[in-house]
CSV table of N, CA and C in Angstrom, one decimal:
chain,number,residue,atom,x,y,z
E,1216,LEU,N,-9.1,-175.8,-7.9
E,1216,LEU,CA,-9.5,-177.1,-7.9
E,1216,LEU,C,-10.7,-177.3,-7.1
E,1217,VAL,N,-11.6,-178.1,-7.6
E,1217,VAL,CA,-12.9,-178.4,-6.9
E,1217,VAL,C,-12.6,-179.1,-5.6
E,1218,THR,N,-11.6,-180.0,-5.6
E,1218,THR,CA,-11.3,-180.7,-4.3
E,1218,THR,C,-10.9,-179.8,-3.2
E,1219,LYS,N,-10.1,-178.8,-3.5
E,1219,LYS,CA,-9.7,-177.9,-2.5
E,1219,LYS,C,-10.9,-177.1,-1.9
E,1220,GLU,N,-11.7,-176.6,-2.8
E,1220,GLU,CA,-12.9,-175.8,-2.4
E,1220,GLU,C,-13.9,-176.7,-1.6
E,1221,LEU,N,-14.1,-177.9,-2.0
E,1221,LEU,CA,-15.0,-178.8,-1.3
E,1221,LEU,C,-14.5,-179.1,0.1
E,1222,ARG,N,-13.2,-179.3,0.2
E,1222,ARG,CA,-12.5,-179.5,1.5
E,1222,ARG,C,-12.8,-178.3,2.4
E,1223,LYS,N,-12.6,-177.1,1.9
E,1223,LYS,CA,-12.8,-175.9,2.7
E,1223,LYS,C,-14.3,-175.8,3.2
E,1224,THR,N,-15.2,-176.1,2.3
E,1224,THR,CA,-16.6,-176.1,2.7
E,1224,THR,C,-16.9,-177.1,3.8
E,1225,ILE,N,-16.4,-178.3,3.6
E,1225,ILE,CA,-16.6,-179.4,4.6
E,1225,ILE,C,-16.0,-179.0,6.0
E,1226,LEU,N,-14.8,-178.4,6.0
E,1226,LEU,CA,-14.2,-178.0,7.2
E,1226,LEU,C,-15.1,-177.0,7.9
E,1227,LEU,N,-15.6,-176.0,7.2
E,1227,LEU,CA,-16.5,-175.0,7.8
E,1227,LEU,C,-17.8,-175.7,8.4
E,1228,LEU,N,-18.3,-176.7,7.7
E,1228,LEU,CA,-19.5,-177.4,8.3
E,1228,LEU,C,-19.1,-178.2,9.5
E,1229,TRP,N,-17.9,-178.8,9.6
E,1229,TRP,CA,-17.5,-179.6,10.7
E,1229,TRP,C,-17.1,-178.7,11.9
E,1230,GLU,N,-16.8,-177.4,11.7
E,1230,GLU,CA,-16.5,-176.6,12.8
E,1230,GLU,C,-17.7,-176.4,13.7
E,1231,GLY,N,-18.9,-176.5,13.2
E,1231,GLY,CA,-20.1,-176.5,14.0
E,1231,GLY,C,-20.4,-175.2,14.6
E,1232,GLY,N,-19.9,-174.1,14.1
E,1232,GLY,CA,-20.3,-172.8,14.6
E,1232,GLY,C,-21.8,-172.5,14.3
E,1233,LYS,N,-22.2,-171.4,14.8
E,1233,LYS,CA,-23.6,-171.0,14.6
E,1233,LYS,C,-23.7,-169.9,13.5
E,1234,SER,N,-22.6,-169.7,12.8
E,1234,SER,CA,-22.7,-168.7,11.7
E,1234,SER,C,-23.2,-169.4,10.4
E,1235,VAL,N,-23.6,-168.6,9.5
E,1235,VAL,CA,-24.1,-169.1,8.2
E,1235,VAL,C,-22.9,-169.5,7.3
E,1236,ILE,N,-23.0,-170.6,6.7
E,1236,ILE,CA,-22.0,-171.1,5.8
E,1236,ILE,C,-22.4,-171.0,4.4
E,1237,SER,N,-21.6,-170.3,3.6
E,1237,SER,CA,-21.9,-170.1,2.2
E,1237,SER,C,-20.9,-170.8,1.3
E,1238,PRO,N,-21.4,-171.8,0.5
E,1238,PRO,CA,-20.5,-172.5,-0.4
E,1238,PRO,C,-20.2,-171.7,-1.7
E,1239,GLU,N,-20.2,-170.4,-1.7
E,1239,GLU,CA,-20.0,-169.6,-2.9
E,1239,GLU,C,-18.7,-169.9,-3.6
E,1240,SER,N,-17.6,-170.0,-2.9
E,1240,SER,CA,-16.3,-170.2,-3.5
E,1240,SER,C,-16.3,-171.6,-4.2
E,1241,LEU,N,-17.0,-172.6,-3.7
E,1241,LEU,CA,-17.1,-173.9,-4.3
E,1241,LEU,C,-17.9,-173.8,-5.6
E,1242,PHE,N,-19.1,-173.1,-5.5
E,1242,PHE,CA,-19.9,-172.9,-6.7
E,1242,PHE,C,-19.1,-172.1,-7.8
E,1243,THR,N,-18.4,-171.1,-7.4
E,1243,THR,CA,-17.6,-170.3,-8.4
E,1243,THR,C,-16.7,-171.1,-9.1
E,1244,VAL,N,-15.9,-172.0,-8.5
E,1244,VAL,CA,-15.0,-172.9,-9.1
E,1244,VAL,C,-15.8,-173.8,-10.1
E,1245,ILE,N,-16.9,-174.4,-9.6
E,1245,ILE,CA,-17.7,-175.3,-10.5
E,1245,ILE,C,-18.2,-174.5,-11.7
E,1246,TRP,N,-18.7,-173.3,-11.5
E,1246,TRP,CA,-19.3,-172.5,-12.6
E,1246,TRP,C,-18.2,-172.2,-13.7
E,1247,LYS,N,-17.0,-172.0,-13.2
E,1247,LYS,CA,-15.9,-171.8,-14.2
E,1247,LYS,C,-15.7,-173.0,-15.1
E,1248,ILE,N,-15.8,-174.2,-14.5
E,1248,ILE,CA,-15.5,-175.4,-15.2
E,1248,ILE,C,-16.7,-175.9,-16.0
E,1249,VAL,N,-17.9,-175.8,-15.4
E,1249,VAL,CA,-19.1,-176.3,-16.1
E,1249,VAL,C,-20.1,-175.1,-16.1
E,1250,PRO,N,-20.1,-174.4,-17.2
E,1250,PRO,CA,-21.0,-173.2,-17.2
E,1250,PRO,C,-22.5,-173.5,-17.1
E,1251,ARG,N,-22.9,-174.7,-17.5
E,1251,ARG,CA,-24.4,-175.1,-17.4
E,1251,ARG,C,-24.9,-175.1,-16.0
E,1252,PHE,N,-24.0,-175.2,-15.0
E,1252,PHE,CA,-24.4,-175.1,-13.6
E,1252,PHE,C,-24.4,-173.7,-13.0
E,1253,ARG,N,-24.0,-172.7,-13.9
E,1253,ARG,CA,-23.9,-171.3,-13.5
E,1253,ARG,C,-25.3,-170.8,-13.1
E,1254,GLY,N,-25.3,-169.9,-12.1
E,1254,GLY,CA,-26.5,-169.3,-11.7
E,1254,GLY,C,-27.3,-170.1,-10.7
E,1255,TYR,N,-28.5,-169.7,-10.5
E,1255,TYR,CA,-29.3,-170.3,-9.4
E,1255,TYR,C,-30.5,-171.0,-10.0
E,1256,GLN,N,-30.4,-171.5,-11.2
E,1256,GLN,CA,-31.6,-172.2,-11.8
E,1256,GLN,C,-31.6,-173.6,-11.3
E,1257,PRO,N,-32.8,-174.2,-11.3
E,1257,PRO,CA,-32.9,-175.6,-10.8
E,1257,PRO,C,-32.1,-176.5,-11.8
E,1258,GLN,N,-31.3,-177.4,-11.2
E,1258,GLN,CA,-30.5,-178.3,-12.0
E,1258,GLN,C,-30.9,-179.7,-11.5
E,1259,ASP,N,-30.6,-180.7,-12.3
E,1259,ASP,CA,-30.8,-182.0,-12.0
E,1259,ASP,C,-29.7,-182.4,-10.9
E,1260,ALA,N,-30.2,-182.7,-9.7
E,1260,ALA,CA,-29.3,-183.0,-8.6
E,1260,ALA,C,-28.4,-184.2,-8.9
E,1261,HIS,N,-29.0,-185.2,-9.6
E,1261,HIS,CA,-28.3,-186.4,-9.9
E,1261,HIS,C,-27.1,-186.1,-10.9
E,1262,GLU,N,-27.4,-185.3,-11.9
E,1262,GLU,CA,-26.4,-184.8,-12.8
E,1262,GLU,C,-25.2,-184.1,-12.1
E,1263,PHE,N,-25.6,-183.3,-11.1
E,1263,PHE,CA,-24.6,-182.5,-10.4
E,1263,PHE,C,-23.8,-183.5,-9.5
E,1264,LEU,N,-24.4,-184.4,-8.8
E,1264,LEU,CA,-23.7,-185.4,-8.0
E,1264,LEU,C,-22.7,-186.2,-8.9
E,1265,ARG,N,-23.2,-186.6,-10.1
E,1265,ARG,CA,-22.3,-187.4,-11.0
E,1265,ARG,C,-21.1,-186.6,-11.4
E,1266,TYR,N,-21.3,-185.3,-11.7
E,1266,TYR,CA,-20.2,-184.4,-12.1
E,1266,TYR,C,-19.2,-184.3,-10.9
E,1267,MET,N,-19.7,-184.0,-9.7
E,1267,MET,CA,-18.9,-183.8,-8.6
E,1267,MET,C,-18.0,-185.1,-8.3
E,1268,LEU,N,-18.6,-186.2,-8.3
E,1268,LEU,CA,-17.9,-187.5,-8.0
E,1268,LEU,C,-16.8,-187.7,-9.1
E,1269,ASP,N,-17.2,-187.5,-10.4
E,1269,ASP,CA,-16.3,-187.7,-11.5
E,1269,ASP,C,-15.1,-186.7,-11.4
E,1270,ARG,N,-15.4,-185.5,-11.1
E,1270,ARG,CA,-14.4,-184.4,-11.0
E,1270,ARG,C,-13.5,-184.7,-9.8
E,1271,LEU,N,-14.0,-185.0,-8.7
E,1271,LEU,CA,-13.2,-185.3,-7.5
E,1271,LEU,C,-12.3,-186.5,-7.8
E,1272,HIS,N,-12.8,-187.5,-8.4
E,1272,HIS,CA,-12.0,-188.7,-8.7
E,1272,HIS,C,-10.9,-188.3,-9.7
E,1273,THR,N,-11.2,-187.5,-10.7
E,1273,THR,CA,-10.2,-187.2,-11.7
E,1273,THR,C,-9.1,-186.3,-11.1
E,1274,GLU,N,-9.5,-185.3,-10.2
E,1274,GLU,CA,-8.5,-184.5,-9.6
E,1274,GLU,C,-7.6,-185.3,-8.7
E,1275,LEU,N,-8.2,-186.1,-7.9
E,1275,LEU,CA,-7.4,-186.9,-6.9
E,1275,LEU,C,-6.5,-187.9,-7.6
E,1276,SER,N,-7.0,-188.5,-8.7
E,1276,SER,CA,-6.2,-189.4,-9.5
E,1276,SER,C,-5.0,-188.8,-10.2
E,1277,SER,N,-5.1,-187.5,-10.5
E,1277,SER,CA,-4.1,-186.8,-11.2
E,1277,SER,C,-2.8,-186.6,-10.4
E,1278,PHE,N,-2.9,-186.7,-9.1
E,1278,PHE,CA,-1.7,-186.6,-8.3
E,1278,PHE,C,-0.9,-187.9,-8.3
E,1279,ASN,N,0.4,-187.7,-8.4
E,1279,ASN,CA,1.2,-188.9,-8.1
E,1279,ASN,C,1.4,-189.0,-6.6
E,1280,HIS,N,1.9,-190.1,-6.1
E,1280,HIS,CA,1.9,-190.3,-4.7
E,1280,HIS,C,2.9,-189.3,-4.0
E,1281,ASN,N,4.0,-188.9,-4.6
E,1281,ASN,CA,4.9,-187.9,-4.0
E,1281,ASN,C,4.2,-186.6,-3.9
E,1282,GLN,N,3.4,-186.2,-4.9
E,1282,GLN,CA,2.7,-184.9,-4.8
E,1282,GLN,C,1.7,-184.9,-3.7
E,1283,TYR,N,1.1,-186.1,-3.6
E,1283,TYR,CA,0.1,-186.3,-2.5
E,1283,TYR,C,0.7,-186.1,-1.1
E,1284,GLN,N,1.9,-186.7,-1.0
E,1284,GLN,CA,2.6,-186.7,0.3
E,1284,GLN,C,2.9,-185.2,0.7
E,1285,GLN,N,3.4,-184.4,-0.4
E,1285,GLN,CA,3.7,-183.1,-0.1
E,1285,GLN,C,2.5,-182.2,0.1
E,1286,GLN,N,1.4,-182.5,-0.5
E,1286,GLN,CA,0.2,-181.6,-0.4
E,1286,GLN,C,-0.8,-182.2,0.5
E,1287,HIS,N,-0.5,-183.2,1.4
E,1287,HIS,CA,-1.4,-183.9,2.2
E,1287,HIS,C,-2.3,-182.9,3.0
E,1288,LYS,N,-1.7,-181.9,3.5
E,1288,LYS,CA,-2.5,-181.0,4.4
E,1288,LYS,C,-3.6,-180.2,3.5
E,1289,ILE,N,-3.3,-180.1,2.3
E,1289,ILE,CA,-4.3,-179.4,1.4
E,1289,ILE,C,-5.5,-180.3,1.1
E,1290,TYR,N,-5.2,-181.5,0.8
E,1290,TYR,CA,-6.2,-182.4,0.3
E,1290,TYR,C,-6.8,-183.5,1.2
E,1291,SER,N,-6.5,-183.4,2.5
E,1291,SER,CA,-7.1,-184.3,3.4
E,1291,SER,C,-8.0,-183.6,4.4
E,1292,ILE,N,-8.9,-184.2,4.9
E,1292,ILE,CA,-9.8,-183.6,5.9
E,1292,ILE,C,-9.1,-183.5,7.2
E,1293,ASN,N,-8.5,-184.6,7.6
E,1293,ASN,CA,-7.7,-184.6,8.8
E,1293,ASN,C,-6.5,-185.5,8.6
E,1294,HIS,N,-5.6,-185.6,9.5
E,1294,HIS,CA,-4.4,-186.4,9.3
E,1294,HIS,C,-4.6,-187.9,9.3
E,1295,ASN,N,-5.7,-188.3,9.7
E,1295,ASN,CA,-6.0,-189.8,9.8
E,1295,ASN,C,-6.8,-190.2,8.5
E,1296,THR,N,-7.1,-189.3,7.6
E,1296,THR,CA,-7.9,-189.6,6.4
E,1296,THR,C,-7.0,-189.8,5.2
E,1297,SER,N,-7.0,-190.9,4.6
E,1297,SER,CA,-6.3,-191.1,3.4
E,1297,SER,C,-7.2,-191.0,2.2
E,1298,ILE,N,-6.9,-190.1,1.3
E,1298,ILE,CA,-7.8,-189.9,0.1
E,1298,ILE,C,-7.3,-190.6,-1.1
E,1299,LEU,N,-6.1,-191.0,-1.1
E,1299,LEU,CA,-5.5,-191.7,-2.3
E,1299,LEU,C,-4.9,-193.0,-1.9
E,1300,SER,N,-5.0,-194.0,-2.7
E,1300,SER,CA,-4.3,-195.3,-2.4
E,1300,SER,C,-2.9,-195.1,-2.9
E,1301,THR,N,-2.0,-196.0,-2.4
E,1301,THR,CA,-0.6,-195.9,-2.8
E,1301,THR,C,-0.4,-196.1,-4.3
E,1302,ASN,N,-1.3,-196.8,-5.0
E,1302,ASN,CA,-1.1,-197.1,-6.4
E,1302,ASN,C,-1.8,-196.0,-7.3
E,1303,ASN,N,-2.5,-195.1,-6.6
E,1303,ASN,CA,-3.1,-193.9,-7.3
E,1303,ASN,C,-4.2,-194.3,-8.3
E,1304,LYS,N,-4.6,-195.6,-8.3
E,1304,LYS,CA,-5.7,-196.0,-9.2
E,1304,LYS,C,-7.0,-195.9,-8.6
E,1305,SER,N,-7.1,-195.8,-7.3
E,1305,SER,CA,-8.4,-195.5,-6.6
E,1305,SER,C,-8.3,-194.3,-5.7
E,1306,THR,N,-9.4,-193.8,-5.4
E,1306,THR,CA,-9.4,-192.6,-4.5
E,1306,THR,C,-10.5,-192.9,-3.5
E,1307,ILE,N,-10.7,-191.9,-2.6
E,1307,ILE,CA,-11.7,-192.1,-1.6
E,1307,ILE,C,-13.1,-192.1,-2.3
E,1308,VAL,N,-13.2,-191.5,-3.5
E,1308,VAL,CA,-14.5,-191.5,-4.2
E,1308,VAL,C,-14.8,-192.9,-4.7
E,1309,THR,N,-13.8,-193.6,-5.2
E,1309,THR,CA,-14.1,-195.0,-5.7
E,1309,THR,C,-14.3,-195.9,-4.5
E,1310,SER,N,-13.6,-195.6,-3.4
E,1310,SER,CA,-13.8,-196.5,-2.2
E,1310,SER,C,-15.2,-196.4,-1.7
E,1311,ILE,N,-15.8,-195.2,-1.7
E,1311,ILE,CA,-17.1,-195.0,-1.1
E,1311,ILE,C,-18.2,-195.2,-2.1
E,1312,PHE,N,-18.1,-194.7,-3.3
E,1312,PHE,CA,-19.2,-194.7,-4.3
E,1312,PHE,C,-19.0,-195.7,-5.4
E,1313,GLY,N,-17.8,-196.2,-5.6
E,1313,GLY,CA,-17.5,-197.0,-6.8
E,1313,GLY,C,-18.0,-198.4,-6.7
E,1314,GLY,N,-18.2,-199.0,-7.8
E,1314,GLY,CA,-18.6,-200.4,-7.9
E,1314,GLY,C,-18.4,-200.9,-9.3
E,1315,ILE,N,-18.6,-202.2,-9.5
E,1315,ILE,CA,-18.5,-202.8,-10.8
E,1315,ILE,C,-19.8,-203.5,-11.1
E,1316,LEU,N,-20.3,-203.1,-12.3
E,1316,LEU,CA,-21.5,-203.8,-12.8
E,1316,LEU,C,-21.1,-204.8,-13.8
E,1317,GLN,N,-21.5,-206.0,-13.6
E,1317,GLN,CA,-21.2,-207.1,-14.6
E,1317,GLN,C,-22.4,-207.3,-15.5
E,1318,ASN,N,-22.1,-207.2,-16.8
E,1318,ASN,CA,-23.2,-207.4,-17.8
E,1318,ASN,C,-22.9,-208.8,-18.4
E,1319,GLU,N,-23.9,-209.6,-18.5
E,1319,GLU,CA,-23.7,-210.9,-19.2
E,1319,GLU,C,-24.8,-211.0,-20.3
E,1320,VAL,N,-24.3,-211.4,-21.5
E,1320,VAL,CA,-25.1,-211.5,-22.7
E,1320,VAL,C,-24.9,-212.9,-23.3
E,1321,LYS,N,-26.0,-213.5,-23.6
E,1321,LYS,CA,-25.9,-214.9,-24.2
E,1321,LYS,C,-26.6,-214.8,-25.6
E,1322,CYS,N,-25.9,-215.2,-26.6
E,1322,CYS,CA,-26.4,-215.2,-28.0
E,1322,CYS,C,-27.4,-216.4,-28.0
E,1323,LEU,N,-28.6,-216.2,-28.5
E,1323,LEU,CA,-29.6,-217.2,-28.6
E,1323,LEU,C,-29.4,-218.1,-29.8
E,1324,ILE,N,-28.6,-217.7,-30.7
E,1324,ILE,CA,-28.3,-218.5,-31.9
E,1324,ILE,C,-27.2,-219.4,-31.7
E,1325,CYS,N,-26.0,-218.9,-31.3
E,1325,CYS,CA,-24.8,-219.7,-31.2
E,1325,CYS,C,-24.5,-220.1,-29.8
E,1326,GLY,N,-25.2,-219.5,-28.8
E,1326,GLY,CA,-25.0,-219.9,-27.4
E,1326,GLY,C,-23.7,-219.3,-26.8
E,1327,ASN,N,-23.0,-218.4,-27.5
E,1327,ASN,CA,-21.8,-217.7,-27.0
E,1327,ASN,C,-22.2,-216.8,-25.9
E,1328,GLU,N,-21.4,-216.8,-24.8
E,1328,GLU,CA,-21.7,-215.9,-23.7
E,1328,GLU,C,-20.6,-214.8,-23.7
E,1329,SER,N,-21.0,-213.6,-23.4
E,1329,SER,CA,-20.1,-212.5,-23.2
E,1329,SER,C,-20.3,-211.8,-21.9
E,1330,ARG,N,-19.2,-211.5,-21.2
E,1330,ARG,CA,-19.3,-210.9,-19.9
E,1330,ARG,C,-18.4,-209.6,-20.0
E,1331,LYS,N,-19.0,-208.5,-19.5
E,1331,LYS,CA,-18.3,-207.3,-19.5
E,1331,LYS,C,-18.5,-206.6,-18.1
E,1332,GLN,N,-17.4,-206.0,-17.6
E,1332,GLN,CA,-17.5,-205.3,-16.3
E,1332,GLN,C,-17.4,-203.8,-16.6
E,1333,ASP,N,-18.3,-203.1,-16.0
E,1333,ASP,CA,-18.3,-201.6,-16.2
E,1333,ASP,C,-18.2,-201.0,-14.8
E,1334,PRO,N,-17.3,-200.0,-14.6
E,1334,PRO,CA,-17.2,-199.3,-13.3
E,1334,PRO,C,-18.3,-198.3,-13.3
E,1335,PHE,N,-18.8,-198.0,-12.1
E,1335,PHE,CA,-19.8,-196.9,-11.9
E,1335,PHE,C,-19.6,-196.3,-10.5
E,1336,PHE,N,-20.1,-195.0,-10.5
E,1336,PHE,CA,-20.1,-194.3,-9.2
E,1336,PHE,C,-21.5,-194.2,-8.6
E,1337,ASP,N,-22.5,-194.5,-9.4
E,1337,ASP,CA,-23.8,-194.5,-8.9
E,1337,ASP,C,-24.6,-195.5,-9.7
E,1338,LEU,N,-25.6,-196.0,-9.1
E,1338,LEU,CA,-26.5,-197.0,-9.7
E,1338,LEU,C,-27.9,-196.7,-9.4
E,1339,SER,N,-28.7,-196.4,-10.4
E,1339,SER,CA,-30.1,-196.0,-10.2
E,1339,SER,C,-30.9,-197.2,-10.1
E,1340,LEU,N,-31.7,-197.3,-9.1
E,1340,LEU,CA,-32.7,-198.4,-8.9
E,1340,LEU,C,-34.1,-197.9,-8.8
E,1341,ASP,N,-35.0,-198.6,-9.3
E,1341,ASP,CA,-36.4,-198.2,-9.2
E,1341,ASP,C,-36.9,-198.6,-7.8
E,1342,ILE,N,-37.6,-197.8,-7.1
E,1342,ILE,CA,-38.2,-198.1,-5.8
E,1342,ILE,C,-39.7,-198.3,-6.0
E,1343,PRO,N,-40.3,-199.4,-5.6
E,1343,PRO,CA,-41.7,-199.6,-5.8
E,1343,PRO,C,-42.5,-198.6,-5.0
E,1344,GLN,N,-43.7,-198.3,-5.5
E,1344,GLN,CA,-44.6,-197.4,-4.8
E,1344,GLN,C,-45.1,-198.0,-3.4
E,1345,PRO,N,-45.4,-197.1,-2.4
E,1345,PRO,CA,-45.9,-197.6,-1.2
E,1345,PRO,C,-47.2,-198.4,-1.4
E,1346,ASN,N,-47.4,-199.4,-0.6
E,1346,ASN,CA,-48.6,-200.3,-0.7
E,1346,ASN,C,-48.6,-201.0,-2.0
E,1347,ALA,N,-47.4,-201.3,-2.4
E,1347,ALA,CA,-47.2,-202.1,-3.7
E,1347,ALA,C,-47.8,-203.5,-3.4
E,1348,GLN,N,-48.3,-204.1,-4.5
E,1348,GLN,CA,-48.8,-205.5,-4.4
E,1348,GLN,C,-47.8,-206.5,-4.9
E,1349,ASP,N,-47.8,-207.6,-4.3
E,1349,ASP,CA,-46.9,-208.6,-4.9
E,1349,ASP,C,-47.6,-209.4,-6.0
E,1350,SER,N,-46.9,-210.4,-6.6
E,1350,SER,CA,-47.4,-211.0,-7.8
E,1350,SER,C,-48.8,-211.7,-7.6
E,1351,ASN,N,-49.2,-212.0,-6.4
E,1351,ASN,CA,-50.5,-212.7,-6.3
E,1351,ASN,C,-51.6,-211.6,-6.0
E,1352,GLY,N,-51.3,-210.3,-6.0
E,1352,GLY,CA,-52.3,-209.3,-5.8
E,1352,GLY,C,-52.5,-208.8,-4.4
E,1353,THR,N,-51.9,-209.4,-3.4
E,1353,THR,CA,-52.0,-209.0,-2.0
E,1353,THR,C,-51.1,-207.8,-1.7
E,1354,GLU,N,-51.5,-207.0,-0.8
E,1354,GLU,CA,-50.7,-205.9,-0.4
E,1354,GLU,C,-49.4,-206.4,0.3
E,1355,ASN,N,-48.3,-205.8,0.0
E,1355,ASN,CA,-47.0,-206.2,0.6
E,1355,ASN,C,-46.5,-205.1,1.4
E,1356,PRO,N,-46.5,-205.2,2.8
E,1356,PRO,CA,-46.0,-204.1,3.6
E,1356,PRO,C,-44.5,-204.0,3.5
E,1357,ASN,N,-43.8,-205.0,3.0
E,1357,ASN,CA,-42.3,-204.9,2.9
E,1357,ASN,C,-41.9,-204.6,1.5
E,1358,TYR,N,-42.6,-203.7,0.9
E,1358,TYR,CA,-42.4,-203.4,-0.6
E,1358,TYR,C,-41.0,-203.0,-0.8
E,1359,LEU,N,-40.4,-202.2,0.0
E,1359,LEU,CA,-39.0,-201.7,-0.2
E,1359,LEU,C,-38.0,-202.8,-0.1
E,1360,LEU,N,-38.1,-203.6,0.9
E,1360,LEU,CA,-37.3,-204.8,1.1
E,1360,LEU,C,-37.4,-205.7,-0.1
E,1361,THR,N,-38.6,-206.0,-0.5
E,1361,THR,CA,-38.9,-206.9,-1.7
E,1361,THR,C,-38.2,-206.3,-2.9
E,1362,GLY,N,-38.4,-205.0,-3.1
E,1362,GLY,CA,-37.8,-204.4,-4.3
E,1362,GLY,C,-36.3,-204.4,-4.3
E,1363,MET,N,-35.7,-204.2,-3.2
E,1363,MET,CA,-34.2,-204.3,-3.1
E,1363,MET,C,-33.7,-205.7,-3.4
E,1364,LYS,N,-34.5,-206.7,-2.9
E,1364,LYS,CA,-34.0,-208.1,-3.1
E,1364,LYS,C,-34.0,-208.5,-4.6
E,1365,ASN,N,-34.9,-207.8,-5.3
E,1365,ASN,CA,-34.9,-208.1,-6.8
E,1365,ASN,C,-33.6,-207.7,-7.5
E,1366,TYR,N,-32.9,-206.7,-6.9
E,1366,TYR,CA,-31.7,-206.2,-7.5
E,1366,TYR,C,-30.4,-206.9,-7.0
E,1367,PHE,N,-30.5,-207.5,-5.8
E,1367,PHE,CA,-29.3,-208.1,-5.2
E,1367,PHE,C,-29.4,-209.5,-5.0
């Protein structure tokens, strides 16, 4: 399971020793499941992140609550960390990375409105270039803040 190997890797990182940490066992598990990530070729980091989040959520969601209670030591980082909700419909992945995107469409002919909500683990946003200019042509030193306000 990817979840188990990721946990082992994170625990090694948290120990804070001065030795080298190799995530080879984590990569081996991932390579068996997704061959396109095999080897050491450059991959799209965003694609890999999406795969990891989806896989972790799927693995954690597959446990029923009784299995989780029995295997808590295997799948938690420490005894104070809950990675599954009691209803098993959300996981720590959805709690941290999950969101709902609401799409609204209005027909220009009949005026009918449609709303749809789609879950997501990541949301790509364009970030304006440094020294971006605002609509009146003057340089805007708060380009990042202005760009983020456009989305929220």
